[in-house]
Amino acid sequence: MITAVREVSVFGDAIAYFNEAAALLDLDPGIRRLLIKPSRQIIFAIPFIRDSGEMEVFTGYRVQYNFARGPAKGGIRYHPGVTLDEVTALAFWMTWKCAVVDLPFGGGKGGVTCDPLTLSRGELERITRRYAAELVEVVGPDKDVPAPDVGTTPQIMAWFMDTYSMHVRQHVPGVVTGKPLEIGGSRGRVEATGRGVSLVALAQMRRMGLDPKGATVVVQGFGNVGSIAAKLLVEAGCRIVAISDVTGAYHNESGIDVAGAVAYAQEHHSLDGYRGGERITNETLLELPCDVLVPAALEKQLTVENASRVQAKLIVEGANGPTTPEADRIFAERGIVIIPDILANAGGVTVSYFEWAQDRAGYFWKESEVNERLADIMLEHFAKVSEVAQMRNVTLRTAAYMLAIDRVVKSMHMRGVYA
Ligand code: NAD
């Protein structure tokens, strides 16, 4: 096991948002220095045997960014682009995301640099078991609680939980969240992030005097977050005028049939060939006239290149890091409101918290209870962030960071520095 610390681009961008908010808080310089350093970064080799019998070696990562408010919490990403830098940035964001909705967790994230689409089920299982085995000493319900992220699934969480449980010789469902229901998953977890996105989008629309009935919405990314947010916004009366996925974008001014598009994507594994709208490019999609834009695909989609052409009145960040700091400044100047990722997509980790709590209690809630408590948390903290934004005359993003940083720093001060 090797540990290393470095700061490069994605993490650098992430720190830019932190710095803007930290400058407005009267932070102790030592605390500020500490907050831009991850507590622990772990890199390790993952050897495994291919189905062909050949040995292959991948690289695994886990970053535990901050523990002030509780065990580290954050997903595991399986993607060819995974680097220590990216995982560190994602763990940094998780710290503020958990704090902004006041969950008793710190921030963490992990990943394996691999392309899961090219791996068989058996290979994925062997990689996951080795990944989990490498981390046995540093994860656990009171240490660090992983979850799914891009490229990982409830099945992968089940293998992680089984490997950990075998090592410690007891049943420990609370070591990971996002598990299948049969082994301690929570009802409502699959829909949680999209549900949270739609809740805060509707709350902000009401504040802006935008009637959801007939409001136009563009959604980039039609996976878990994008498709569920779209479905729930339609239920509230909105008209989804464009959707997209990695294969292309589709525009229909009179409204995409979201349920039909979900069924199409399920059957064909993507929207490729979807006929419910005119085919446009992903670039055009982001620049369509609309009331609300929901980027729910990838990082760095709204940049200095396209920010001046975006026509939405409100942007709700379903994805992590879809807006670069430069684009963020352009939107602020243009009066376009953004509900930042650390708040807008916090519904997923909130229901992960419910899953962890249910696993520890051994008592499981009804789906209506999960959804009700999720709405309470999202709307309570959305209101608090809005209040700080108004009081301090800052954007919702800066306000969300200020609130989150303040909560983390208070915990750090109360705990003090262990000599
Ligand atoms: P997903 O894999 O289910 O869906 C991603 C979607 O984006 C797919 O439809 C994919 O085709 C599309 N996409 C990929 N590249 C694209 C491109 N260039 N243009 C347009 N669409 C593209 O993933 P997800 O779980 O929905 O996650 C989406 C984002 O939300 C990620 O940034 C993720 O980190 C973030 N997020 C997810 C959760 C969660 O609980 N799932 C929680 C918090 C944040």
CSV table of C-alpha atoms and ligand atoms in Angstrom, one decimal:
chain,number,residue,atom,x,y,z
A,1,MET,CA,0.0,0.0,0.0
A,2,ILE,CA,1.4,3.4,-1.1
A,3,THR,CA,0.2,6.8,0.0
A,4,ALA,CA,0.8,10.0,-2.0
A,5,VAL,CA,-0.5,13.5,-2.2
A,6,ARG,CA,-0.7,15.8,-5.2
A,7,GLU,CA,-2.8,18.5,-6.5
A,8,VAL,CA,-3.6,18.8,-10.2
A,9,SER,CA,-6.4,20.0,-12.5
A,10,VAL,CA,-9.8,18.5,-11.5
A,11,PHE,CA,-8.9,18.9,-7.8
A,12,GLY,CA,-7.6,22.4,-8.6
A,13,ASP,CA,-10.9,23.4,-10.2
A,14,ALA,CA,-12.8,22.0,-7.1
A,15,ILE,CA,-10.6,24.1,-4.8
A,16,ALA,CA,-11.4,27.3,-6.7
A,17,TYR,CA,-15.1,27.0,-5.5
A,18,PHE,CA,-13.9,26.3,-2.0
A,19,ASN,CA,-11.6,29.3,-2.0
A,20,GLU,CA,-14.3,31.7,-3.1
A,21,ALA,CA,-16.5,30.7,-0.2
A,22,ALA,CA,-13.6,30.4,2.3
A,23,ALA,CA,-12.6,34.0,1.6
A,24,LEU,CA,-16.0,35.2,2.9
A,25,LEU,CA,-15.7,33.2,6.1
A,26,ASP,CA,-13.3,34.2,8.9
A,27,LEU,CA,-11.4,31.0,8.7
A,28,ASP,CA,-8.3,30.2,10.8
A,29,PRO,CA,-5.4,30.0,8.2
A,30,GLY,CA,-4.3,26.7,9.6
A,31,ILE,CA,-7.8,25.2,9.3
A,32,ARG,CA,-7.9,26.5,5.7
A,33,ARG,CA,-4.6,24.9,4.9
A,34,LEU,CA,-5.8,21.6,6.4
A,35,LEU,CA,-9.1,21.7,4.4
A,36,ILE,CA,-7.3,21.7,1.1
A,37,LYS,CA,-5.4,18.5,2.0
A,38,PRO,CA,-7.0,15.1,1.8
A,39,SER,CA,-6.7,13.2,5.1
A,40,ARG,CA,-5.7,10.0,3.4
A,41,GLN,CA,-5.0,8.8,-0.2
A,42,ILE,CA,-4.5,5.2,-0.9
A,43,ILE,CA,-3.2,3.7,-4.2
A,44,PHE,CA,-2.8,0.0,-4.8
A,45,ALA,CA,-2.3,-2.6,-7.5
A,46,ILE,CA,-5.3,-4.9,-8.3
A,47,PRO,CA,-4.0,-8.1,-9.9
A,48,PHE,CA,-6.7,-10.4,-11.2
A,49,ILE,CA,-7.0,-13.4,-13.5
A,50,ARG,CA,-8.7,-12.7,-16.8
A,51,ASP,CA,-11.3,-15.3,-18.1
A,52,SER,CA,-8.5,-16.3,-20.6
A,53,GLY,CA,-6.2,-17.3,-17.7
A,54,GLU,CA,-3.9,-14.3,-18.2
A,55,MET,CA,-3.0,-12.1,-15.3
A,56,GLU,CA,-3.8,-8.4,-15.5
A,57,VAL,CA,-3.1,-5.6,-13.1
A,58,PHE,CA,-5.3,-2.5,-12.6
A,59,THR,CA,-4.8,0.4,-10.2
A,60,GLY,CA,-7.3,1.1,-7.4
A,61,TYR,CA,-7.7,4.2,-5.3
A,62,ARG,CA,-9.6,5.3,-2.2
A,63,VAL,CA,-9.4,8.9,-0.9
A,64,GLN,CA,-10.7,9.7,2.6
A,65,TYR,CA,-10.9,13.4,2.5
A,66,ASN,CA,-12.2,14.5,5.8
A,67,PHE,CA,-13.5,12.7,9.0
A,68,ALA,CA,-14.5,15.7,11.1
A,69,ARG,CA,-18.2,15.0,11.0
A,70,GLY,CA,-18.2,11.2,10.8
A,71,PRO,CA,-17.0,8.2,8.7
A,72,ALA,CA,-15.9,9.0,5.1
A,73,LYS,CA,-18.7,8.5,2.6
A,74,GLY,CA,-18.6,8.3,-1.2
A,75,GLY,CA,-18.9,6.2,-4.2
A,76,ILE,CA,-16.6,3.9,-6.1
A,77,ARG,CA,-16.1,4.7,-9.8
A,78,TYR,CA,-15.0,2.1,-12.5
A,79,HIS,CA,-14.0,4.1,-15.5
A,80,PRO,CA,-10.9,4.3,-17.8
A,81,GLY,CA,-10.5,8.0,-16.9
A,82,VAL,CA,-10.1,7.4,-13.1
A,83,THR,CA,-7.0,9.1,-11.6
A,84,LEU,CA,-5.9,10.0,-8.1
A,85,ASP,CA,-6.6,13.6,-9.0
A,86,GLU,CA,-10.2,12.9,-10.0
A,87,VAL,CA,-10.9,10.7,-7.0
A,88,THR,CA,-9.5,13.4,-4.7
A,89,ALA,CA,-11.7,16.1,-6.3
A,90,LEU,CA,-14.8,13.8,-5.9
A,91,ALA,CA,-13.9,13.0,-2.3
A,92,PHE,CA,-13.5,16.8,-1.6
A,93,TRP,CA,-17.0,17.4,-3.1
A,94,MET,CA,-18.4,14.6,-1.0
A,95,THR,CA,-17.2,16.4,2.2
A,96,TRP,CA,-19.2,19.5,1.4
A,97,LYS,CA,-22.2,17.6,0.0
A,98,CYS,CA,-22.6,15.6,3.2
A,99,ALA,CA,-22.1,18.8,5.3
A,100,VAL,CA,-24.6,20.9,3.2
A,101,VAL,CA,-27.4,18.5,4.0
A,102,ASP,CA,-26.1,18.0,7.5
A,103,LEU,CA,-25.4,14.2,7.3
A,104,PRO,CA,-23.1,12.7,10.0
A,105,PHE,CA,-20.4,11.8,7.4
A,106,GLY,CA,-17.1,13.1,6.1
A,107,GLY,CA,-16.1,12.8,2.5
A,108,GLY,CA,-14.6,9.9,0.5
A,109,LYS,CA,-14.4,8.5,-3.0
A,110,GLY,CA,-12.7,5.5,-4.7
A,111,GLY,CA,-12.2,4.0,-8.0
A,112,VAL,CA,-10.5,1.6,-10.3
A,113,THR,CA,-9.0,2.6,-13.6
A,114,CYS,CA,-10.7,0.2,-15.9
A,115,ASP,CA,-13.5,0.0,-18.6
A,116,PRO,CA,-16.3,-2.1,-17.0
A,117,LEU,CA,-18.0,-2.5,-20.4
A,118,THR,CA,-15.1,-4.7,-21.6
A,119,LEU,CA,-15.0,-6.9,-18.4
A,120,SER,CA,-17.0,-10.0,-17.9
A,121,ARG,CA,-19.2,-10.5,-14.8
A,122,GLY,CA,-16.5,-12.9,-13.4
A,123,GLU,CA,-13.7,-10.4,-14.0
A,124,LEU,CA,-15.7,-7.6,-12.4
A,125,GLU,CA,-16.4,-9.8,-9.4
A,126,ARG,CA,-12.7,-10.7,-9.0
A,127,ILE,CA,-11.6,-7.0,-9.3
A,128,THR,CA,-14.2,-5.9,-6.8
A,129,ARG,CA,-13.3,-8.6,-4.2
A,130,ARG,CA,-9.6,-7.7,-4.5
A,131,TYR,CA,-10.4,-4.0,-4.3
A,132,ALA,CA,-12.5,-4.6,-1.1
A,133,ALA,CA,-9.9,-6.9,0.4
A,134,GLU,CA,-7.2,-4.2,0.0
A,135,LEU,CA,-9.3,-1.8,2.0
A,136,VAL,CA,-10.5,-4.1,4.8
A,137,GLU,CA,-8.6,-2.2,7.5
A,138,VAL,CA,-9.7,1.3,6.5
A,139,VAL,CA,-13.4,0.9,5.6
A,140,GLY,CA,-16.3,-0.1,7.8
A,141,PRO,CA,-19.6,1.4,9.0
A,142,ASP,CA,-17.7,3.6,11.5
A,143,LYS,CA,-14.7,4.3,9.2
A,144,ASP,CA,-15.6,4.8,5.6
A,145,VAL,CA,-18.8,3.7,3.7
A,146,PRO,CA,-18.5,3.3,-0.1
A,147,ALA,CA,-21.4,3.4,-2.5
A,148,PRO,CA,-22.0,3.0,-6.3
A,149,ASP,CA,-20.8,5.7,-8.7
A,150,VAL,CA,-20.3,5.8,-12.5
A,151,GLY,CA,-19.6,2.2,-13.7
A,152,THR,CA,-20.5,0.4,-10.4
A,153,THR,CA,-23.8,-1.2,-9.6
A,154,PRO,CA,-25.8,-2.7,-6.6
A,155,GLN,CA,-24.3,-6.1,-7.6
A,156,ILE,CA,-20.8,-4.7,-7.2
A,157,MET,CA,-21.8,-3.3,-3.8
A,158,ALA,CA,-23.1,-6.8,-2.9
A,159,TRP,CA,-19.7,-8.4,-3.7
A,160,PHE,CA,-17.9,-5.6,-1.7
A,161,MET,CA,-20.2,-6.2,1.3
A,162,ASP,CA,-19.7,-10.0,1.1
A,163,THR,CA,-15.9,-9.8,0.8
A,164,TYR,CA,-15.7,-7.4,3.8
A,165,SER,CA,-18.1,-9.6,5.9
A,166,MET,CA,-16.0,-12.7,5.1
A,167,HIS,CA,-12.8,-10.9,6.2
A,168,VAL,CA,-14.2,-9.7,9.5
A,169,ARG,CA,-16.2,-12.9,10.1
A,170,GLN,CA,-19.6,-11.2,10.7
A,171,HIS,CA,-22.5,-9.8,8.6
A,172,VAL,CA,-21.8,-6.1,8.0
A,173,PRO,CA,-24.4,-4.7,5.6
A,174,GLY,CA,-23.6,-1.1,6.7
A,175,VAL,CA,-20.1,-1.2,5.2
A,176,VAL,CA,-21.5,0.0,1.8
A,177,THR,CA,-24.7,1.6,0.6
A,178,GLY,CA,-26.5,1.2,-2.7
A,179,LYS,CA,-26.9,-2.5,-2.2
A,180,PRO,CA,-29.7,-4.6,-3.6
A,181,LEU,CA,-32.8,-4.6,-1.4
A,182,GLU,CA,-32.4,-8.3,-0.6
A,183,ILE,CA,-29.2,-7.7,1.4
A,184,GLY,CA,-29.9,-4.5,3.2
A,185,GLY,CA,-30.5,-1.9,0.5
A,186,SER,CA,-33.0,0.9,1.1
A,187,ARG,CA,-36.3,1.4,-0.7
A,188,GLY,CA,-36.2,4.6,-2.7
A,189,ARG,CA,-32.4,4.6,-3.2
A,190,VAL,CA,-32.5,4.2,-7.0
A,191,GLU,CA,-34.7,7.2,-7.5
A,192,ALA,CA,-33.2,9.3,-4.7
A,193,THR,CA,-30.8,11.6,-6.6
A,194,GLY,CA,-33.3,12.4,-9.4
A,195,ARG,CA,-36.0,13.0,-6.8
A,196,GLY,CA,-33.7,15.4,-4.9
A,197,VAL,CA,-32.9,17.2,-8.2
A,198,SER,CA,-36.6,17.6,-9.0
A,199,LEU,CA,-37.5,18.8,-5.4
A,200,VAL,CA,-34.9,21.6,-5.4
A,201,ALA,CA,-35.7,22.5,-9.0
A,202,LEU,CA,-39.4,23.0,-8.2
A,203,ALA,CA,-38.6,24.9,-5.0
A,204,GLN,CA,-36.3,27.3,-6.9
A,205,MET,CA,-38.9,27.7,-9.7
A,206,ARG,CA,-41.5,28.8,-7.2
A,207,ARG,CA,-39.0,31.3,-5.8
A,208,MET,CA,-38.4,32.7,-9.2
A,209,GLY,CA,-42.1,32.9,-10.0
A,210,LEU,CA,-41.8,30.2,-12.7
A,211,ASP,CA,-44.9,28.1,-12.8
A,212,PRO,CA,-43.9,24.5,-13.2
A,213,LYS,CA,-47.1,23.9,-15.2
A,214,GLY,CA,-45.8,24.3,-18.8
A,215,ALA,CA,-42.3,25.3,-17.8
A,216,THR,CA,-39.8,24.0,-20.4
A,217,VAL,CA,-36.9,21.8,-19.2
A,218,VAL,CA,-33.8,20.4,-21.1
A,219,VAL,CA,-32.1,17.4,-19.6
A,220,GLN,CA,-28.5,16.3,-20.6
A,221,GLY,CA,-27.8,12.7,-19.7
A,222,PHE,CA,-30.7,10.2,-19.6
A,223,GLY,CA,-29.2,7.7,-17.1
A,224,ASN,CA,-30.3,7.2,-13.5
A,225,VAL,CA,-30.3,10.9,-12.4
A,226,GLY,CA,-31.5,12.5,-15.7
A,227,SER,CA,-34.3,10.1,-16.5
A,228,ILE,CA,-35.8,10.1,-13.0
A,229,ALA,CA,-35.5,13.9,-12.6
A,230,ALA,CA,-37.3,14.2,-16.0
A,231,LYS,CA,-40.0,11.8,-15.0
A,232,LEU,CA,-40.7,13.6,-11.7
A,233,LEU,CA,-40.6,17.1,-13.3
A,234,VAL,CA,-43.2,15.9,-15.9
A,235,GLU,CA,-45.4,14.7,-13.0
A,236,ALA,CA,-45.2,18.3,-11.6
A,237,GLY,CA,-46.5,19.7,-14.9
A,238,CYS,CA,-43.2,20.6,-16.7
A,239,ARG,CA,-42.6,20.0,-20.4
A,240,ILE,CA,-39.3,18.2,-21.2
A,241,VAL,CA,-38.3,19.7,-24.6
A,242,ALA,CA,-35.0,17.9,-25.0
A,243,ILE,CA,-33.1,14.9,-23.7
A,244,SER,CA,-29.7,13.3,-24.6
A,245,ASP,CA,-27.4,10.5,-23.8
A,246,VAL,CA,-23.9,9.6,-25.0
A,247,THR,CA,-25.3,8.5,-28.4
A,248,GLY,CA,-27.1,11.8,-29.2
A,249,ALA,CA,-29.7,14.4,-28.3
A,250,TYR,CA,-33.4,14.7,-29.2
A,251,HIS,CA,-35.6,17.9,-29.3
A,252,ASN,CA,-39.4,18.1,-29.3
A,253,GLU,CA,-40.9,21.5,-28.5
A,254,SER,CA,-44.3,20.0,-27.7
A,255,GLY,CA,-42.8,17.7,-25.1
A,256,ILE,CA,-40.8,14.5,-25.1
A,257,ASP,CA,-42.8,11.4,-23.9
A,258,VAL,CA,-40.5,10.7,-21.0
A,259,ALA,CA,-42.0,7.3,-20.0
A,260,GLY,CA,-41.7,6.3,-23.7
A,261,ALA,CA,-38.1,7.4,-23.8
A,262,VAL,CA,-37.3,5.5,-20.6
A,263,ALA,CA,-38.8,2.4,-22.0
A,264,TYR,CA,-36.9,2.9,-25.3
A,265,ALA,CA,-33.6,3.4,-23.5
A,266,GLN,CA,-34.2,0.3,-21.4
A,267,GLU,CA,-35.0,-1.9,-24.4
A,268,HIS,CA,-32.1,-0.6,-26.6
A,269,HIS,CA,-29.6,0.2,-23.8
A,270,SER,CA,-29.4,3.8,-25.1
A,271,LEU,CA,-31.5,6.5,-26.9
A,272,ASP,CA,-29.8,5.7,-30.2
A,273,GLY,CA,-32.5,5.6,-32.9
A,274,TYR,CA,-35.1,7.2,-30.6
A,275,ARG,CA,-37.9,8.8,-32.8
A,276,GLY,CA,-39.8,10.9,-30.3
A,277,GLY,CA,-37.9,14.0,-31.2
A,278,GLU,CA,-35.7,15.7,-33.8
A,279,ARG,CA,-32.1,14.6,-33.6
A,280,ILE,CA,-29.8,17.5,-32.6
A,281,THR,CA,-26.2,17.7,-31.3
A,282,ASN,CA,-25.4,17.6,-27.6
A,283,GLU,CA,-23.8,21.1,-28.0
A,284,THR,CA,-27.1,22.5,-29.4
A,285,LEU,CA,-29.1,20.9,-26.6
A,286,LEU,CA,-27.2,22.9,-24.0
A,287,GLU,CA,-27.9,26.1,-25.8
A,288,LEU,CA,-31.7,25.6,-26.4
A,289,PRO,CA,-34.1,28.2,-25.1
A,290,CYS,CA,-35.7,26.8,-22.0
A,291,ASP,CA,-36.7,27.7,-18.4
A,292,VAL,CA,-34.6,25.0,-16.7
A,293,LEU,CA,-31.4,23.1,-17.8
A,294,VAL,CA,-30.5,19.9,-15.9
A,295,PRO,CA,-26.9,18.7,-16.8
A,296,ALA,CA,-27.0,15.1,-15.5
A,297,ALA,CA,-24.2,13.5,-17.5
A,298,LEU,CA,-20.6,14.4,-16.9
A,299,GLU,CA,-18.1,16.9,-15.5
A,300,LYS,CA,-17.1,20.1,-17.4
A,301,GLN,CA,-20.1,20.4,-19.8
A,302,LEU,CA,-20.8,24.1,-19.2
A,303,THR,CA,-17.6,26.0,-20.0
A,304,VAL,CA,-16.2,29.3,-21.1
A,305,GLU,CA,-16.9,28.1,-24.7
A,306,ASN,CA,-20.7,27.8,-24.4
A,307,ALA,CA,-21.7,29.7,-21.2
A,308,SER,CA,-22.6,32.9,-23.0
A,309,ARG,CA,-24.9,31.0,-25.4
A,310,VAL,CA,-26.8,29.1,-22.7
A,311,GLN,CA,-30.4,30.4,-22.6
A,312,ALA,CA,-31.9,28.7,-19.5
A,313,LYS,CA,-33.1,30.8,-16.6
A,314,LEU,CA,-32.2,28.1,-14.1
A,315,ILE,CA,-29.5,25.4,-14.1
A,316,VAL,CA,-29.9,22.5,-11.7
A,317,GLU,CA,-26.6,20.4,-11.5
A,318,GLY,CA,-27.6,16.8,-11.4
A,319,ALA,CA,-24.1,15.7,-12.4
A,320,ASN,CA,-21.0,16.4,-10.3
A,321,GLY,CA,-18.9,19.3,-11.5
A,322,PRO,CA,-20.8,20.0,-14.8
A,323,THR,CA,-19.9,23.8,-14.6
A,324,THR,CA,-16.3,25.1,-14.8
A,325,PRO,CA,-15.5,28.0,-12.4
A,326,GLU,CA,-15.1,30.3,-15.5
A,327,ALA,CA,-18.6,29.4,-16.8
A,328,ASP,CA,-20.0,29.8,-13.3
A,329,ARG,CA,-18.8,33.5,-13.3
A,330,ILE,CA,-20.4,34.1,-16.7
A,331,PHE,CA,-23.7,32.7,-15.5
A,332,ALA,CA,-23.5,34.9,-12.3
A,333,GLU,CA,-22.9,38.0,-14.5
A,334,ARG,CA,-25.8,37.0,-16.8
A,335,GLY,CA,-28.2,36.4,-13.8
A,336,ILE,CA,-28.6,32.7,-14.6
A,337,VAL,CA,-29.3,30.9,-11.3
A,338,ILE,CA,-27.5,27.7,-10.6
A,339,ILE,CA,-28.4,25.1,-7.9
A,340,PRO,CA,-25.0,23.7,-7.3
A,341,ASP,CA,-24.2,19.9,-7.5
A,342,ILE,CA,-23.3,19.6,-3.8
A,343,LEU,CA,-26.9,20.6,-3.0
A,344,ALA,CA,-28.9,19.6,-6.1
A,345,ASN,CA,-27.6,15.9,-6.3
A,346,ALA,CA,-27.3,15.3,-2.5
A,347,GLY,CA,-30.5,13.2,-2.5
A,348,GLY,CA,-28.5,10.1,-3.4
A,349,VAL,CA,-26.1,10.3,-0.4
A,350,THR,CA,-29.1,11.3,1.8
A,351,VAL,CA,-30.9,8.0,1.1
A,352,SER,CA,-27.5,6.2,1.4
A,353,TYR,CA,-27.4,7.7,4.9
A,354,PHE,CA,-30.9,6.3,5.5
A,355,GLU,CA,-29.7,2.9,4.2
A,356,TRP,CA,-26.7,2.9,6.6
A,357,ALA,CA,-29.0,3.9,9.5
A,358,GLN,CA,-31.5,1.1,8.6
A,359,ASP,CA,-28.7,-1.5,8.3
A,360,ARG,CA,-27.4,-0.6,11.7
A,361,ALA,CA,-30.8,-0.7,13.3
A,362,GLY,CA,-31.8,-3.9,11.4
A,363,TYR,CA,-35.2,-2.2,10.8
A,364,PHE,CA,-36.3,-1.2,7.3
A,365,TRP,CA,-38.6,1.7,6.3
A,366,LYS,CA,-41.5,1.9,3.8
A,367,GLU,CA,-40.7,3.7,0.5
A,368,SER,CA,-43.2,6.5,1.4
A,369,GLU,CA,-41.2,7.1,4.7
A,370,VAL,CA,-37.9,7.3,2.8
A,371,ASN,CA,-39.3,9.8,0.2
A,372,GLU,CA,-40.9,11.9,2.9
A,373,ARG,CA,-37.7,12.2,5.0
A,374,LEU,CA,-35.7,12.8,1.8
A,375,ALA,CA,-38.0,15.7,0.9
A,376,ASP,CA,-37.7,17.2,4.4
A,377,ILE,CA,-33.9,17.2,4.3
A,378,MET,CA,-33.6,18.5,0.8
A,379,LEU,CA,-36.1,21.3,1.3
A,380,GLU,CA,-34.8,22.3,4.7
A,381,HIS,CA,-31.3,22.7,3.5
A,382,PHE,CA,-32.3,24.3,0.2
A,383,ALA,CA,-34.1,26.9,2.3
A,384,LYS,CA,-31.0,27.5,4.5
A,385,VAL,CA,-28.7,27.8,1.5
A,386,SER,CA,-31.2,30.3,-0.1
A,387,GLU,CA,-31.3,32.3,3.1
A,388,VAL,CA,-27.4,32.5,3.3
A,389,ALA,CA,-27.3,33.5,-0.4
A,390,GLN,CA,-29.8,36.3,0.2
A,391,MET,CA,-28.2,37.5,3.4
A,392,ARG,CA,-24.6,37.5,2.1
A,393,ASN,CA,-25.6,38.5,-1.5
A,394,VAL,CA,-23.8,35.6,-3.0
A,395,THR,CA,-24.7,32.8,-5.4
A,396,LEU,CA,-26.4,29.6,-4.2
A,397,ARG,CA,-23.1,27.8,-4.9
A,398,THR,CA,-21.0,30.1,-2.7
A,399,ALA,CA,-23.8,30.0,0.0
A,400,ALA,CA,-23.8,26.2,-0.1
A,401,TYR,CA,-20.0,26.1,0.3
A,402,MET,CA,-20.1,28.7,3.1
A,403,LEU,CA,-22.7,26.7,5.0
A,404,ALA,CA,-20.9,23.4,4.5
A,405,ILE,CA,-17.5,24.8,5.3
A,406,ASP,CA,-18.9,26.4,8.5
A,407,ARG,CA,-20.3,23.1,9.6
A,408,VAL,CA,-17.1,21.1,9.0
A,409,VAL,CA,-15.0,23.8,10.6
A,410,LYS,CA,-17.2,23.9,13.7
A,411,SER,CA,-16.7,20.2,14.2
A,412,MET,CA,-13.0,20.5,13.7
A,413,HIS,CA,-12.7,23.2,16.3
A,414,MET,CA,-14.8,21.3,18.8
A,415,ARG,CA,-12.7,18.2,18.3
A,416,GLY,CA,-9.4,20.0,18.3
A,417,VAL,CA,-6.1,18.7,17.0
A,418,TYR,CA,-4.9,15.3,18.2
A,419,ALA,CA,-1.3,15.7,19.1
B,1,NAD,P1,-25.6,7.0,-15.5
B,1,NAD,O1,-24.4,6.2,-16.0
B,1,NAD,O2,-26.8,6.2,-15.1
B,1,NAD,O3,-26.1,8.0,-16.6
B,1,NAD,C1,-25.2,8.9,-17.3
B,1,NAD,C2,-25.9,9.4,-18.5
B,1,NAD,O4,-25.1,10.4,-19.2
B,1,NAD,C3,-26.1,8.3,-19.6
B,1,NAD,O5,-27.4,8.5,-20.2
B,1,NAD,C4,-25.0,8.5,-20.6
B,1,NAD,O6,-25.3,8.0,-21.9
B,1,NAD,C5,-25.0,10.1,-20.6
B,1,NAD,N1,-23.8,10.7,-21.1
B,1,NAD,C6,-22.5,10.2,-21.0
B,1,NAD,N2,-21.8,11.0,-21.8
B,1,NAD,C7,-22.6,12.0,-22.3
B,1,NAD,C8,-22.4,13.1,-23.2
B,1,NAD,N3,-21.1,13.3,-23.7
B,1,NAD,N4,-23.4,13.8,-23.6
B,1,NAD,C9,-24.7,13.5,-23.2
B,1,NAD,N5,-24.9,12.5,-22.3
B,1,NAD,C10,-23.9,11.7,-21.9
B,1,NAD,O7,-25.0,7.9,-14.3
B,1,NAD,P2,-25.9,8.7,-13.2
B,1,NAD,O8,-25.8,7.8,-12.0
B,1,NAD,O9,-27.1,9.1,-13.8
B,1,NAD,O10,-24.9,9.9,-13.0
B,1,NAD,C11,-24.9,11.0,-13.8
B,1,NAD,C12,-24.1,12.1,-13.0
B,1,NAD,O11,-24.7,12.3,-11.7
B,1,NAD,C13,-22.6,11.8,-12.7
B,1,NAD,O12,-21.9,13.0,-12.7
B,1,NAD,C14,-22.7,11.3,-11.3
B,1,NAD,O13,-21.5,11.4,-10.6
B,1,NAD,C15,-23.8,12.2,-10.7
B,1,NAD,N6,-24.4,11.7,-9.5
B,1,NAD,C16,-25.1,10.5,-9.5
B,1,NAD,C17,-25.7,10.1,-8.3
B,1,NAD,C18,-26.5,8.8,-8.3
B,1,NAD,O14,-27.0,8.5,-7.2
B,1,NAD,N7,-26.6,8.1,-9.4
B,1,NAD,C19,-25.6,10.8,-7.2
B,1,NAD,C20,-24.9,12.1,-7.2
B,1,NAD,C21,-24.3,12.5,-8.4
